[in-house]
mmCIF file of C-alpha atoms in Angstrom:
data_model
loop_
_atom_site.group_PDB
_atom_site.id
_atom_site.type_symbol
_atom_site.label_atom_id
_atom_site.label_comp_id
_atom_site.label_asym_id
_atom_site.label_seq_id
_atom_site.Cartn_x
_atom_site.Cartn_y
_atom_site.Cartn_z
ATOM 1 C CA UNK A 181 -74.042 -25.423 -18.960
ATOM 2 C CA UNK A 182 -77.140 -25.152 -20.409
ATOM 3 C CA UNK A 183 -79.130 -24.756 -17.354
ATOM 4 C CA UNK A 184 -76.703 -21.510 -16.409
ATOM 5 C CA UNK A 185 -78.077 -20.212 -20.308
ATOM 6 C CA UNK A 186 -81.614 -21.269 -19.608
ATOM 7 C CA UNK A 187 -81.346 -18.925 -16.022
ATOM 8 C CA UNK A 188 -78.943 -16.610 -17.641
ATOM 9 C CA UNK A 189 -81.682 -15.694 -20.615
ATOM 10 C CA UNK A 190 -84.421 -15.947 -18.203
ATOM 11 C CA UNK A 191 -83.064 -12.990 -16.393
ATOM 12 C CA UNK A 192 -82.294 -11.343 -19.431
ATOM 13 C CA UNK A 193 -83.479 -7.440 -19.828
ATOM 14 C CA UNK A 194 -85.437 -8.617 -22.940
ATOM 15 C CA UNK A 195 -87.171 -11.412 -20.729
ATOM 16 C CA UNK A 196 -87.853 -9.023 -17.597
ATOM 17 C CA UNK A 197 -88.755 -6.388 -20.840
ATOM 18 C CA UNK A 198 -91.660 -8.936 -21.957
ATOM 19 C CA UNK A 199 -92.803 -9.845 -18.263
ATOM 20 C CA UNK A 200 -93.218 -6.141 -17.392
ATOM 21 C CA UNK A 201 -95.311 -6.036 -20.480
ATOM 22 C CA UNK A 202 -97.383 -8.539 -19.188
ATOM 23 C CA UNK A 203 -98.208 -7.294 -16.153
ATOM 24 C CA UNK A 204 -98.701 -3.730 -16.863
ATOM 25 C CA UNK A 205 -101.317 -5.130 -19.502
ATOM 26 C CA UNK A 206 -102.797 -6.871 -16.740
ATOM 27 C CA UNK A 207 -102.543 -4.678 -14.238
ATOM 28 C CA UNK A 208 -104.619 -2.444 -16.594
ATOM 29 C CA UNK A 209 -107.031 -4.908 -17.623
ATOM 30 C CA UNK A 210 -108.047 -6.078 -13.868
ATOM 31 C CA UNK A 211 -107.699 -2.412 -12.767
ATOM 32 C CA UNK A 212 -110.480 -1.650 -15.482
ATOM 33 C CA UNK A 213 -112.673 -4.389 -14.504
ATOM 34 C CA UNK A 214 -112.397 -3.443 -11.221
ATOM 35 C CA UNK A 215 -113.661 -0.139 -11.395
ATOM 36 C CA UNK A 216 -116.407 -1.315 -13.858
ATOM 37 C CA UNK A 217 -117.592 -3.856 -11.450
ATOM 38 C CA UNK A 218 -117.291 -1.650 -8.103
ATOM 39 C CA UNK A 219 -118.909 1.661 -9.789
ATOM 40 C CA UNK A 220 -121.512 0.764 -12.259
ATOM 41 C CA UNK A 221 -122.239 -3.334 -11.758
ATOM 42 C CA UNK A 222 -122.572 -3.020 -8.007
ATOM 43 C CA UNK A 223 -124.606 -0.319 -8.367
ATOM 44 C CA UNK A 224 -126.752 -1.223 -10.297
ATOM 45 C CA UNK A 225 -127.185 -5.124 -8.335
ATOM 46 C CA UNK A 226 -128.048 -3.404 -5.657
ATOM 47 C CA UNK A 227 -130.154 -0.344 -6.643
ATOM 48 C CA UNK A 228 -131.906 -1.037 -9.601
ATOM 49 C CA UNK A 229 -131.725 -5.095 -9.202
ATOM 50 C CA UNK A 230 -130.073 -5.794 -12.511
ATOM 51 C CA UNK A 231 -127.295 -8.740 -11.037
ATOM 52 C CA UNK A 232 -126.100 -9.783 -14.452
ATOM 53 C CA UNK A 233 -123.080 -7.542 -14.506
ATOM 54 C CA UNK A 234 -122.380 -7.894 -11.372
ATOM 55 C CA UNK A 235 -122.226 -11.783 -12.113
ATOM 56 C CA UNK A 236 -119.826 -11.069 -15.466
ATOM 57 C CA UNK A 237 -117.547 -8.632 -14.542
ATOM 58 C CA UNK A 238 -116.817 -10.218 -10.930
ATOM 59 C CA UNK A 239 -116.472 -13.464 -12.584
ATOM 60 C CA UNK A 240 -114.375 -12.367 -14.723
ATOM 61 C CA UNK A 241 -112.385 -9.919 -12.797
ATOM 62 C CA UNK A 242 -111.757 -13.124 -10.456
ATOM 63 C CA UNK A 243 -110.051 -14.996 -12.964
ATOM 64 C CA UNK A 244 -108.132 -12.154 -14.680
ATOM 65 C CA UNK A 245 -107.241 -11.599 -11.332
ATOM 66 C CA UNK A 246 -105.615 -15.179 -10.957
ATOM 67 C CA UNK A 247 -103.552 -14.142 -14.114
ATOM 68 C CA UNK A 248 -102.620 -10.708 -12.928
ATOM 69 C CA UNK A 249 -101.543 -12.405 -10.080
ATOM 70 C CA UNK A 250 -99.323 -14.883 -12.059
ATOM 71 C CA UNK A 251 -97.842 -11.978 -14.189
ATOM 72 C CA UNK A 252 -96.338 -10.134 -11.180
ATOM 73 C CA UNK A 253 -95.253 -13.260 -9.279
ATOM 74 C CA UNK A 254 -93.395 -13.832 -12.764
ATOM 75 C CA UNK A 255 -91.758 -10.489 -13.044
ATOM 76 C CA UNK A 256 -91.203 -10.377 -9.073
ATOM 77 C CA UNK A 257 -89.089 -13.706 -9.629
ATOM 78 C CA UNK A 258 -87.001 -12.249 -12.761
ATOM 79 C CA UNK A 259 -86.640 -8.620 -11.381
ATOM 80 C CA UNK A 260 -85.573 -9.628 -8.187
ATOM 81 C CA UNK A 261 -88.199 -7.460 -6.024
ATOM 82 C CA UNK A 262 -87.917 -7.296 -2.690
ATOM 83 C CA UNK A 263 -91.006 -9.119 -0.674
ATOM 84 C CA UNK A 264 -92.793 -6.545 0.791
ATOM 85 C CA UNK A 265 -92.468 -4.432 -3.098
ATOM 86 C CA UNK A 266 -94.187 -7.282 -4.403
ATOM 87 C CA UNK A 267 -96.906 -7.915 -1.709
ATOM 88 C CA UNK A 268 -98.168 -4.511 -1.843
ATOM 89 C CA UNK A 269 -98.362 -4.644 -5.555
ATOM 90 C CA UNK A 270 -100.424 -7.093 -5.635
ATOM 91 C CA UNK A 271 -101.888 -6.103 -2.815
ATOM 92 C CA UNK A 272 -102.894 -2.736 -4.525
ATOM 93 C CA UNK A 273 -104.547 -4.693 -7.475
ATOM 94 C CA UNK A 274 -107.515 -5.339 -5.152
ATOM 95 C CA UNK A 275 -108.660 -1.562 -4.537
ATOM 96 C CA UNK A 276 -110.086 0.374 -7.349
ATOM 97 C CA UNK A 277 -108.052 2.804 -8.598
ATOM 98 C CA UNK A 278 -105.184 2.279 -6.554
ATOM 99 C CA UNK A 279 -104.094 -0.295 -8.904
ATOM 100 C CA UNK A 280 -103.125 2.101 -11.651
ATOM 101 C CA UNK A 281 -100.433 4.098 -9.081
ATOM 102 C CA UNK A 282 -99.042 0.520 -8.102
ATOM 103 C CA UNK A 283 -98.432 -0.181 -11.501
ATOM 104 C CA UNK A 284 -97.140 3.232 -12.481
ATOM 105 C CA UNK A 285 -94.882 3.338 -9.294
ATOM 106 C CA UNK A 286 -93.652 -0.620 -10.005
ATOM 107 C CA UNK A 287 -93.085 0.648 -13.858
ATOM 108 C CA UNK A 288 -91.370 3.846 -13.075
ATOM 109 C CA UNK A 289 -88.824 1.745 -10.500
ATOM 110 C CA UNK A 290 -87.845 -0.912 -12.570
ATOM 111 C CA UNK A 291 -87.246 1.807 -15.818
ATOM 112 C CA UNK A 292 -84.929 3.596 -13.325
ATOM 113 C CA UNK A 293 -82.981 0.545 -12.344
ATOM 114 C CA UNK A 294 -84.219 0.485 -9.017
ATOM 115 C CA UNK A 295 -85.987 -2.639 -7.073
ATOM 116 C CA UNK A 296 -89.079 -2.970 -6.253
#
């Protein structure tokens, strides 16, 4: 019994609720870091020779990554999304800009019910 209430309330709209919180803040937060890194630190490595942001942000956006990463395997898992919904999600996290209409598009689907 209470492994049925531990699955039961890990499934629960309030726990899918908080792991779609999670990821959209990541999702935002590596999308960010992205474009900051590809658009300005990049840049500026390579044109003006300045490789310190380029060394912070891509470290950084390499481990936030990682925990983007974890946050949509988690709400993949408790939403149920189909494999090839969650592949290109995460998939989409890895080109500037295009991570903000995979989130929107993932966000959108699971407010109307629908998998992803």
């Amino acid at each position: 019994m209470p492994a049925e209430r531990t699955l039961s309330s890990r499934n629960s709209d309030e726990a899918i609720g908080q792991a779609m919180l999670r990821y959209r803040v990541m999702a935002t937060v590596v999308g960010v870091l992205l474009i900051a890194l590809i658009f300005v630190a990049v840049p500026l490595n390579h044109l003006a020779d300045v490789p310190e942001p380029s060394t912070v942000l891509g470290t950084a956006h390499g481990w936030l990554y990682g925990l983007f990463f974890l946050s949509a395997v988690d709400l993949a898992l408790r939403a149920k999304w189909t494999l090839k919904g969650f592949l290109l999600t995460v998939i989409a996290g890895t080109v500037p800009v295009l991570s903000f209409f995979a989130e929107r598009r993932a966000t959108a689907k699971m407010r109307a019910g629908e998998r992803v």
